[in-house]
Coordinates of C-alpha atoms and ligand atoms in Angstrom, one line a residue:
M1 CA 163.9 139.4 146.8
R2 CA 164.6 140.2 143.3
I3 CA 167.5 143.0 142.4
F4 CA 165.8 145.1 140.0
P5 CA 163.6 146.8 140.2
E6 CA 164.8 149.2 143.0
H7 CA 163.3 152.1 144.5
E8 CA 165.5 154.7 146.8
L9 CA 162.8 156.8 146.8
R10 CA 159.5 154.6 147.0
K11 CA 158.0 153.4 150.5
T12 CA 158.6 149.3 150.0
Q13 CA 158.3 146.7 152.8
S14 CA 159.8 142.6 152.2
L15 CA 156.8 140.6 153.9
D16 CA 159.1 137.7 153.5
G17 CA 160.0 135.6 157.1
L18 CA 157.7 133.7 158.7
W19 CA 154.0 133.7 158.3
D20 CA 151.0 132.3 160.7
F21 CA 149.9 128.9 159.2
H22 CA 147.3 127.2 158.4
F23 CA 146.4 124.0 156.9
L24 CA 142.7 123.8 156.3
G25 CA 142.6 121.3 154.1
D26 CA 139.7 120.2 151.7
V27 CA 137.4 123.7 152.3
D28 CA 136.1 125.5 150.5
A29 CA 137.3 129.1 150.3
D30 CA 133.4 130.0 149.3
T31 CA 132.8 128.8 153.1
L32 CA 135.0 130.4 154.6
D33 CA 135.1 133.4 157.1
V34 CA 138.6 133.7 157.6
N35 CA 138.3 136.1 160.9
D36 CA 137.6 132.8 162.2
I37 CA 140.8 131.2 161.6
D38 CA 142.8 129.7 164.2
Y39 CA 146.8 130.3 163.9
T40 CA 148.6 126.4 164.8
E41 CA 151.5 127.0 162.8
R42 CA 154.4 129.5 160.9
M43 CA 155.8 129.3 157.9
A44 CA 158.3 130.3 155.1
V45 CA 157.3 132.7 152.8
P46 CA 158.1 132.6 150.6
G47 CA 158.3 128.9 150.7
C48 CA 155.9 125.6 149.5
F49 CA 153.7 123.7 152.6
D50 CA 154.3 121.2 151.0
A51 CA 156.9 120.5 150.8
T52 CA 157.6 120.1 154.8
P53 CA 157.7 117.6 156.4
A54 CA 154.3 118.2 157.8
Y55 CA 152.7 118.5 154.7
A56 CA 154.2 116.7 152.3
G57 CA 152.4 115.5 149.8
K58 CA 149.2 117.3 150.6
R59 CA 146.1 118.8 148.9
G60 CA 143.7 121.7 149.2
L61 CA 143.5 124.9 151.0
A62 CA 146.1 126.4 153.3
A63 CA 145.6 130.0 155.0
Y64 CA 148.9 132.5 155.6
H65 CA 148.7 135.1 158.1
R66 CA 150.6 138.5 158.7
A67 CA 150.0 141.1 160.9
V68 CA 152.0 144.7 158.8
Y69 CA 152.9 148.1 160.0
I70 CA 152.0 150.7 157.2
A71 CA 153.7 153.7 158.1
S72 CA 152.1 156.0 155.1
A73 CA 148.5 156.2 154.0
G74 CA 146.7 155.9 150.8
R75 CA 147.7 153.9 147.6
Q76 CA 149.1 151.0 149.4
R77 CA 150.8 147.2 146.8
L78 CA 151.0 144.0 147.4
A79 CA 153.6 142.1 144.9
F80 CA 153.7 139.0 144.4
D81 CA 155.9 137.7 142.7
S82 CA 154.0 134.5 143.1
V83 CA 152.0 131.6 144.7
N84 CA 151.1 128.3 143.6
H85 CA 148.8 128.2 142.4
W86 CA 145.8 130.4 143.2
C87 CA 145.1 132.8 146.1
R88 CA 142.5 135.1 147.9
I89 CA 143.7 137.8 149.1
F90 CA 142.2 139.7 152.5
I91 CA 142.9 143.3 154.1
N92 CA 141.6 142.8 157.7
G93 CA 138.9 140.3 157.3
E94 CA 137.4 142.1 153.9
Q95 CA 138.6 140.2 150.2
L96 CA 140.3 141.9 147.9
Q97 CA 141.4 140.2 145.2
D98 CA 142.0 137.1 143.9
H99 CA 144.8 134.5 141.3
I100 CA 144.6 132.4 139.4
G101 CA 148.4 130.8 138.1
G102 CA 151.2 129.4 139.9
F103 CA 154.2 131.6 138.2
G104 CA 153.7 135.0 137.6
P105 CA 154.2 138.3 139.6
F106 CA 150.9 140.2 139.7
T107 CA 149.8 143.2 142.4
A108 CA 147.1 144.0 144.5
D109 CA 145.6 147.4 145.8
F110 CA 143.9 148.7 148.4
E111 CA 143.6 152.2 149.6
L112 CA 144.7 152.9 153.5
E113 CA 143.2 155.2 155.5
E114 CA 145.1 155.8 158.5
D115 CA 149.0 154.8 159.0
G116 CA 148.1 151.5 161.5
W117 CA 148.2 147.2 161.8
V118 CA 147.2 145.9 159.2
D119 CA 145.9 142.8 158.5
L120 CA 146.8 140.4 155.5
T121 CA 145.1 137.4 154.9
V122 CA 145.5 135.2 152.3
L123 CA 144.6 131.2 151.1
V124 CA 145.7 129.3 149.3
D125 CA 145.4 126.5 147.3
N126 CA 147.4 123.9 145.5
R127 CA 144.5 121.5 144.5
L128 CA 144.6 120.2 140.8
N129 CA 141.0 121.5 139.7
Y130 CA 140.5 123.0 135.8
Q131 CA 137.5 124.7 137.8
R132 CA 139.0 126.7 139.7
C133 CA 142.6 127.2 138.0
P134 CA 143.5 125.0 134.7
L135 CA 146.8 126.1 134.3
H136 CA 148.3 123.6 136.9
L137 CA 145.9 120.1 136.1
D138 CA 147.2 116.3 137.2
Y139 CA 148.5 115.5 134.2
M140 CA 151.6 117.5 133.8
D141 CA 154.5 116.4 135.0
W142 CA 156.2 117.9 137.3
Y143 CA 155.6 118.2 140.7
H144 CA 153.1 121.3 141.7
Y145 CA 154.0 122.5 144.9
G146 CA 151.7 125.5 146.8
G147 CA 152.6 127.9 149.2
I148 CA 153.9 131.5 148.4
S149 CA 156.7 130.6 146.5
R150 CA 158.3 133.9 145.8
S151 CA 158.6 137.2 147.8
V152 CA 156.6 140.0 148.9
V153 CA 157.1 143.3 149.0
L154 CA 154.1 145.9 150.4
H155 CA 154.6 149.3 148.0
S156 CA 153.5 152.6 149.8
L157 CA 152.4 154.2 146.4
G158 CA 151.1 157.7 147.6
K159 CA 149.4 159.8 145.4
A160 CA 151.2 159.5 142.2
W161 CA 153.7 156.8 141.2
I162 CA 155.0 155.1 139.0
E163 CA 153.4 152.4 136.8
R164 CA 156.0 150.5 134.6
V165 CA 159.0 151.3 133.0
Q166 CA 160.4 150.1 130.3
I167 CA 163.3 149.8 128.1
K168 CA 164.7 148.0 124.6
T169 CA 167.8 148.7 122.3
T170 CA 166.8 150.6 119.4
G171 CA 170.4 150.6 117.8
L172 CA 173.9 149.1 117.8
E173 CA 176.1 151.8 115.9
P174 CA 176.3 154.7 118.2
P175 CA 173.8 152.0 120.6
E176 CA 171.2 153.4 121.7
I177 CA 167.6 152.4 123.4
G178 CA 163.8 152.7 123.7
V179 CA 161.9 153.9 126.6
E180 CA 158.9 153.4 128.0
V181 CA 157.3 155.5 131.7
L182 CA 153.8 155.0 132.2
L183 CA 153.2 156.7 135.4
Q184 CA 150.0 157.1 137.1
S185 CA 148.1 159.0 140.1
T186 CA 144.4 158.8 142.8
G187 CA 144.4 162.6 140.9
E188 CA 145.4 165.4 138.8
I189 CA 149.0 166.0 140.1
T190 CA 152.0 167.3 138.0
A191 CA 155.5 166.7 139.4
D192 CA 159.4 166.5 138.1
C193 CA 160.1 163.9 136.0
V194 CA 163.7 162.3 135.9
L195 CA 165.3 160.1 134.2
L196 CA 169.4 159.0 135.0
I197 CA 171.2 157.0 133.3
N198 CA 174.1 155.6 135.0
D199 CA 173.5 158.2 137.1
E200 CA 174.0 161.0 135.0
A201 CA 170.4 162.9 133.9
V202 CA 169.3 162.2 130.5
M203 CA 165.6 164.2 130.7
D204 CA 163.8 166.6 133.5
Q205 CA 160.6 168.2 132.4
P206 CA 157.8 168.3 134.4
I207 CA 154.2 165.9 133.6
T208 CA 151.2 166.4 134.5
V209 CA 149.4 162.8 135.5
N210 CA 145.8 162.3 135.7
D211 CA 144.7 159.0 134.9
G212 CA 147.8 157.9 133.3
A213 CA 149.5 159.0 132.0
G214 CA 152.7 157.8 129.3
F215 CA 155.6 158.9 127.3
S216 CA 158.5 157.6 125.5
L217 CA 161.9 158.6 124.0
N218 CA 164.6 156.9 122.3
I219 CA 168.4 157.8 123.9
E220 CA 171.4 157.5 122.4
L221 CA 174.2 155.8 125.0
E222 CA 177.4 157.2 122.6
G223 CA 179.7 154.7 123.4
A224 CA 178.3 152.4 126.2
H225 CA 178.8 148.6 126.1
L226 CA 177.5 146.0 124.6
W227 CA 175.7 143.6 126.8
S228 CA 176.4 140.0 125.5
P229 CA 177.0 136.8 127.2
D230 CA 181.2 137.1 127.6
H231 CA 180.6 140.7 128.3
P232 CA 177.3 141.1 130.4
H233 CA 177.4 144.7 131.0
L234 CA 174.7 146.5 133.2
N235 CA 173.0 149.7 132.9
T236 CA 170.5 151.5 135.1
L237 CA 167.4 153.9 134.1
R238 CA 166.5 156.1 137.5
V239 CA 162.9 157.2 136.9
I240 CA 161.8 159.7 139.9
F241 CA 158.3 161.6 139.3
G242 CA 157.8 163.8 141.7
E243 CA 157.9 161.5 145.3
D244 CA 159.0 158.1 144.0
D245 CA 161.2 156.1 141.7
Q246 CA 161.8 153.5 140.2
A247 CA 165.2 151.9 138.9
E248 CA 165.6 149.3 136.0
R249 CA 168.4 147.6 135.6
F250 CA 168.6 146.8 131.6
G251 CA 171.7 145.8 129.0
I252 CA 172.1 146.8 125.7
R253 CA 171.9 143.9 123.2
T254 CA 169.6 143.2 120.0
I255 CA 168.4 139.0 119.4
T256 CA 167.0 138.9 115.9
T257 CA 167.2 136.3 113.3
N258 CA 168.6 135.9 109.8
G259 CA 167.7 132.7 107.8
Q260 CA 168.6 130.0 109.6
E261 CA 171.1 131.7 112.2
L262 CA 169.9 133.4 115.5
L263 CA 171.6 136.7 116.1
L264 CA 173.0 138.8 119.3
N265 CA 174.2 141.7 118.5
G266 CA 174.4 140.7 114.4
K267 CA 176.3 138.0 115.6
P268 CA 175.7 133.8 115.1
L269 CA 174.4 132.3 118.6
R270 CA 175.2 128.9 119.1
L271 CA 172.5 127.8 121.8
L272 CA 174.2 125.3 124.5
G273 CA 172.6 124.5 127.4
F274 CA 169.0 122.6 129.3
N275 CA 166.1 123.5 130.1
R276 CA 165.9 123.3 133.8
H277 CA 162.2 123.3 136.3
E278 CA 162.3 125.7 139.2
I279 CA 161.5 122.7 142.1
H280 CA 163.8 120.7 144.7
P281 CA 163.0 118.5 147.6
D282 CA 163.8 120.6 150.4
F283 CA 162.2 123.6 148.4
G284 CA 158.9 123.0 146.3
H285 CA 159.0 125.7 143.6
A286 CA 160.5 128.4 146.6
L287 CA 164.2 128.6 145.3
P288 CA 166.5 130.1 148.1
D289 CA 169.2 132.3 146.3
A290 CA 171.8 129.2 147.1
I291 CA 170.5 126.9 144.7
L292 CA 169.3 129.6 142.4
L293 CA 173.4 130.5 142.4
T294 CA 174.2 126.6 142.8
D295 CA 172.0 126.4 139.4
L296 CA 174.0 128.8 137.8
Q297 CA 177.4 129.0 138.9
Y298 CA 177.1 124.1 137.5
L299 CA 175.4 125.3 134.0
K300 CA 178.5 127.9 134.1
D301 CA 181.1 125.0 135.1
M302 CA 179.4 123.3 131.9
H303 CA 179.7 125.7 129.4
C304 CA 176.4 126.5 128.8
N305 CA 175.4 129.7 127.6
F306 CA 171.6 128.6 126.9
I307 CA 168.0 127.9 130.1
R308 CA 165.7 127.4 128.9
G309 CA 163.2 127.7 131.6
S310 CA 160.7 125.0 131.1
H311 CA 158.0 124.9 131.8
Y312 CA 156.7 128.4 133.0
P313 CA 157.7 131.9 133.9
Q314 CA 161.0 132.2 135.4
D315 CA 161.8 133.3 139.0
P316 CA 162.6 137.3 138.6
R317 CA 165.6 137.3 141.4
F318 CA 166.6 133.7 138.8
L319 CA 166.5 136.3 135.5
D320 CA 168.3 139.1 137.8
L321 CA 171.3 136.1 138.3
C322 CA 171.1 135.2 134.5
D323 CA 171.9 138.5 133.7
E324 CA 174.3 139.7 135.4
M325 CA 176.5 136.3 134.6
G326 CA 175.6 136.4 131.0
F327 CA 173.5 133.3 130.3
L328 CA 169.8 133.3 127.3
V329 CA 167.5 132.5 128.5
W330 CA 164.0 130.7 127.0
N331 CA 161.2 132.4 129.7
E332 CA 157.7 130.6 128.0
S333 CA 154.7 131.6 129.8
I334 CA 152.9 127.8 131.9
G335 CA 151.1 125.0 129.5
W336 CA 152.0 121.0 129.5
Q337 CA 150.6 119.2 126.5
H338 CA 147.1 121.3 126.1
T339 CA 144.4 120.2 123.9
A340 CA 141.8 121.4 121.5
E341 CA 140.1 121.1 124.6
H342 CA 141.7 123.3 126.5
L343 CA 142.7 125.8 124.1
N344 CA 139.0 126.3 123.0
D345 CA 137.7 126.7 126.3
P346 CA 137.6 131.2 127.1
F347 CA 138.4 131.2 131.4
F348 CA 141.9 129.0 129.9
M349 CA 142.9 131.3 127.1
E350 CA 141.9 134.4 130.0
C351 CA 144.1 132.3 132.1
Q352 CA 147.1 131.7 129.5
V353 CA 147.0 135.7 128.7
T354 CA 147.1 136.9 131.8
N355 CA 150.5 134.8 132.6
L356 CA 152.0 135.5 129.5
H357 CA 151.3 139.5 130.7
E358 CA 152.7 139.1 133.9
M359 CA 155.6 136.8 132.9
V360 CA 156.2 139.4 129.5
H361 CA 155.9 142.2 132.1
S362 CA 158.4 140.9 134.6
A363 CA 160.4 140.3 132.8
I364 CA 160.8 142.3 129.3
N365 CA 164.0 144.0 131.0
H366 CA 166.5 141.3 131.7
P367 CA 168.7 140.9 128.4
S368 CA 169.0 137.7 128.7
V369 CA 166.4 136.6 127.9
I370 CA 165.9 136.3 124.3
L371 CA 162.9 134.1 123.8
W372 CA 159.5 133.8 124.6
G373 CA 157.7 130.9 124.7
I374 CA 154.5 129.6 125.0
L375 CA 152.4 126.1 125.2
N376 CA 155.0 123.3 125.7
E377 CA 154.3 120.8 123.8
S378 CA 150.6 121.0 123.1
R379 CA 148.3 120.1 119.8
S380 CA 149.9 122.3 117.1
D381 CA 149.3 119.4 114.4
D382 CA 145.5 120.0 114.9
P383 CA 143.8 122.6 113.3
A384 CA 141.2 123.0 116.1
C385 CA 144.3 124.3 117.8
R386 CA 145.8 127.6 115.6
A387 CA 143.2 130.3 116.8
A388 CA 144.7 130.0 120.0
Y389 CA 148.3 129.6 118.8
Q390 CA 147.9 133.1 116.6
A391 CA 146.2 134.4 119.4
L392 CA 148.9 133.7 122.3
I393 CA 151.8 135.0 119.5
S394 CA 150.5 137.7 118.6
E395 CA 149.4 138.6 122.4
I396 CA 152.9 138.3 123.0
R397 CA 154.6 140.2 120.4
S398 CA 152.0 143.2 121.4
L399 CA 153.8 143.7 124.6
D400 CA 157.1 142.7 123.2
D401 CA 158.4 143.3 119.3
S402 CA 162.0 142.4 120.2
R403 CA 162.1 139.6 121.2
P404 CA 162.2 136.4 118.2
V405 CA 159.0 133.6 119.9
T406 CA 158.6 130.3 119.3
Y407 CA 157.0 126.9 121.6
A408 CA 158.5 123.7 122.1
T409 CA 156.5 120.6 119.5
C410 CA 156.5 117.8 119.5
Y411 CA 154.3 117.0 116.3
P412 CA 157.6 117.9 114.1
F413 CA 155.8 116.5 110.8
E414 CA 152.0 117.4 111.2
D415 CA 152.7 121.3 112.9
L416 CA 150.5 123.5 111.3
N417 CA 152.2 126.4 113.2
F418 CA 154.9 126.9 112.3
D419 CA 154.6 129.5 109.6
L420 CA 154.1 132.2 113.2
V421 CA 157.0 131.5 115.1
D422 CA 160.2 133.2 114.4
V423 CA 162.5 130.0 116.0
I424 CA 161.3 126.5 115.7
S425 CA 161.7 124.3 118.9
I426 CA 161.2 120.6 118.0
N427 CA 161.4 118.2 121.6
R428 CA 162.6 114.5 120.2
Y429 CA 163.5 111.6 122.2
P430 CA 165.3 109.5 120.0
G431 CA 166.8 107.0 122.1
W432 CA 164.8 106.8 125.6
Y433 CA 160.3 107.2 124.1
E434 CA 161.6 105.6 120.6
G435 CA 164.3 103.3 118.7
Q436 CA 168.0 102.7 120.2
L437 CA 170.9 104.7 120.8
E438 CA 172.0 104.2 117.2
E439 CA 168.8 105.1 115.2
I440 CA 169.2 109.1 116.9
P441 CA 172.0 109.9 113.6
A442 CA 168.9 109.7 111.9
V443 CA 166.0 110.2 113.7
L444 CA 168.0 114.3 114.0
D445 CA 168.3 114.1 110.4
R446 CA 164.9 113.0 109.1
L447 CA 163.8 116.1 111.4
A448 CA 166.4 119.0 110.1
A449 CA 165.6 117.6 105.9
H450 CA 162.1 117.8 107.3
V451 CA 162.6 121.2 109.2
D452 CA 164.4 122.5 105.6
S453 CA 162.2 121.7 103.0
L454 CA 159.2 123.6 104.4
W455 CA 160.9 126.7 106.9
A456 CA 164.7 126.4 105.9
D457 CA 164.5 130.1 106.3
K458 CA 163.9 129.5 110.1
P459 CA 166.5 128.9 113.1
L460 CA 165.7 125.5 114.2
I461 CA 166.3 124.8 118.2
I462 CA 166.4 121.5 119.9
S463 CA 164.8 121.9 122.5
E464 CA 164.1 118.8 124.4
I465 CA 166.2 115.4 124.2
G466 CA 167.5 113.2 126.9
A467 CA 167.6 110.3 128.9
G468 CA 166.7 108.9 132.7
A469 CA 169.4 108.3 134.6
V470 CA 168.5 106.5 138.5
P471 CA 170.9 108.7 140.4
G472 CA 174.0 105.8 141.6
W473 CA 172.6 103.4 138.5
R474 CA 175.1 102.4 137.4
D475 CA 175.3 99.2 135.7
R476 CA 176.9 96.6 133.2
N477 CA 174.6 96.5 130.5
E478 CA 174.7 99.5 130.2
D479 CA 170.7 100.0 129.5
R480 CA 168.4 102.8 129.8
W481 CA 168.2 104.3 133.3
S482 CA 171.8 103.8 133.6
E483 CA 173.7 106.5 133.8
Q484 CA 176.1 105.8 131.6
Y485 CA 173.4 105.3 129.1
Q486 CA 172.5 108.8 129.5
R487 CA 176.0 110.1 129.0
K488 CA 176.1 108.0 125.6
L489 CA 172.7 109.3 124.4
Y490 CA 174.3 113.2 125.1
E491 CA 177.5 112.0 123.7
I492 CA 175.5 111.4 120.2
V493 CA 173.1 113.8 120.1
I494 CA 176.2 116.5 120.7
D495 CA 178.2 115.1 118.8
H496 CA 175.3 114.3 115.6
L497 CA 174.0 117.9 116.2
F498 CA 177.6 119.9 116.0
E499 CA 180.1 117.9 114.5
Q500 CA 178.3 116.1 111.9
R501 CA 175.7 118.3 111.0
N502 CA 174.7 122.0 112.1
R503 CA 171.7 122.7 111.0
V504 CA 170.9 124.0 114.5
C505 CA 171.1 126.6 115.8
G506 CA 170.1 125.5 119.6
L507 CA 169.8 122.4 122.5
A508 CA 168.9 122.7 125.5
L509 CA 169.1 118.9 126.9
W510 CA 166.9 117.8 128.9
V511 CA 166.8 118.1 131.9
F512 CA 169.1 119.9 133.8
A513 CA 168.5 118.3 137.8
D514 CA 166.0 116.2 138.1
F515 CA 163.1 116.8 139.7
R516 CA 159.4 115.6 141.6
S517 CA 156.4 114.0 138.9
I518 CA 152.8 115.1 139.8
E519 CA 151.5 112.1 142.1
T520 CA 148.9 110.5 139.5
T521 CA 149.2 107.2 139.3
S522 CA 149.7 106.0 135.6
R523 CA 152.8 108.5 135.5
L524 CA 154.3 107.6 137.9
L525 CA 154.6 104.3 136.9
G526 CA 156.9 105.3 134.2
R527 CA 159.2 107.7 136.6
P528 CA 161.2 105.5 139.4
R529 CA 161.2 107.2 142.6
G530 CA 158.1 109.4 141.2
Y531 CA 160.9 111.1 140.3
N532 CA 161.7 112.2 136.4
N533 CA 165.5 111.3 136.2
K534 CA 166.7 112.0 133.2
G535 CA 168.6 115.5 134.6
C536 CA 172.4 115.3 134.2
L537 CA 171.9 116.4 137.7
D538 CA 170.1 114.7 140.6
E539 CA 167.4 116.4 142.1
Y540 CA 169.7 118.5 145.0
R541 CA 172.2 119.4 142.3
R542 CA 174.9 116.5 142.6
P543 CA 176.6 115.6 139.2
K544 CA 175.9 112.7 137.3
N545 CA 178.3 110.5 135.0
S546 CA 177.4 112.1 131.7
Y547 CA 178.0 115.8 134.0
P548 CA 181.5 115.4 132.5
L549 CA 180.8 115.4 129.0
V550 CA 178.8 117.7 129.0
K551 CA 181.1 119.3 130.5
E552 CA 184.0 118.4 127.9
K553 CA 181.6 118.9 124.6
F554 CA 180.6 122.3 125.4
S555 CA 183.8 123.8 126.1
K556 CA 185.2 122.8 122.5
L557 CA 181.8 123.7 121.5
A558 CA 180.7 127.2 122.8
R559 CA 181.2 129.9 120.8
Ligands
LIG601 C1 158.3 116.1 127.3 C2 157.8 117.4 128.4 C3 158.6 117.3 129.7 C4 159.2 115.9 129.8 C5 159.7 114.5 129.3 C6 159.9 113.3 129.8 O1 159.2 116.1 126.4 O2 158.1 118.0 127.7 O3 158.1 118.0 130.4 O4 158.0 115.6 130.7 O5 158.2 114.7 128.1 O6 160.5 113.6 130.2 O7 159.3 112.9 129.2

């Protein structure tokens, strides 16, 4: 379960654990009577059923069920941190709500007339079906595991509750934050609202809520420590409203751009790190705390300060740990190589906007998140896609104006939307998909020169670059697919970008760990073992030959 937000007064109960389970297979959810399901098995929540041996590789509809004892009647809220990737929720056999898309935290509210046992059923569908769920498609390069993949918590909200608390840094000298609080109720209610920062009251006044109420205020925090990768100082803001409370954690830091630099608290950053998928062969997308921590320990050990969360919103628990360990994260909404056909489809765009809202609302208070991203490698070179880029980028800015926005392009020379972003990010595979190792410096120089000729005043990140290395494959020719080849490629890239040239302010190597790719045949022909083998570690997090090289290089470059 995530660490924050935290509640002391509000009644919450974790619904993580072993649920009843039945795999229904190729069944249409609309034709099903959920009261007739015969539960024969158990499944872990959080968990991905198709990462377990019994259901490995299976796609279809699955039913999850459990009974929950709810001690206080009134408004209840189920908070799902992610269900992959389509679901329908039922309370006591009554349909409550559908949700489309994995990796996005969402809630489902219902009223309970009297306390007692409640039957909770969740139908989960992991099929790759554009009509049902256009965010998970059969050509994308990662295995789309299915299940209730992140934690579930039940909140008993009572008559009035805190809907949202958002905190931004609004000044550094003196440190100042801007706080926005949204309250909600089931009728007109007046109650005391108290704000405490690190346990010290900074506001105490009665507030009346009727069909929602909100307020915002700026608070100076004289003498407070700033958050940075070297000193990840964290503070808590607790809001108490009547009988409800919510504590959020925040760090005081700004993230801005100035010409070619990305600035944290006004100082230039050099981002050094990896792309990272939240995937593991034994757990699918439902990584246990221990694996989240393992990943971060390895990244720290390599002197990385940067993680691109490819290609979907990261687990809130992971962001909690990044806040504590001082990592800088690019968090992006789900997307992968979309064309004009998708980007002009109102249903696809509606799903994108929902995923983007879920990402921003759940991650906005994390100081570790320094960049918002969208639409990995989509057709940013096609004029027919510009409206979608404009719409999604302005949507992000309307939700949060305190972080730079970017997207990773694979069309750097033809791109039409660089004007819309704060940071230009390029994915390129010289020495792998194009040309030989020796040509890498020239390719990188051409890219930088092109960006400079148009956008000399924007920071540039190489957001993907890498090579496949089948784990354990060491070969005297040291050619493609060998661990030695990957090591040589990393060496050339890192030396060239940071020792010979300093145009880029960030590098995210592709990719931290190997991961299973999608099962569609054409993709797998270029994916030995069915895996994307471009990891610096294998899928079980065992370092490859390039690991010590990255560690040595990054230790000298870290600033
Ligand atoms: C692209 C894509 C990645 C991955 C990579 C590869 O750049 O953004 O998700 O598929 O290619 O390994 O080919």
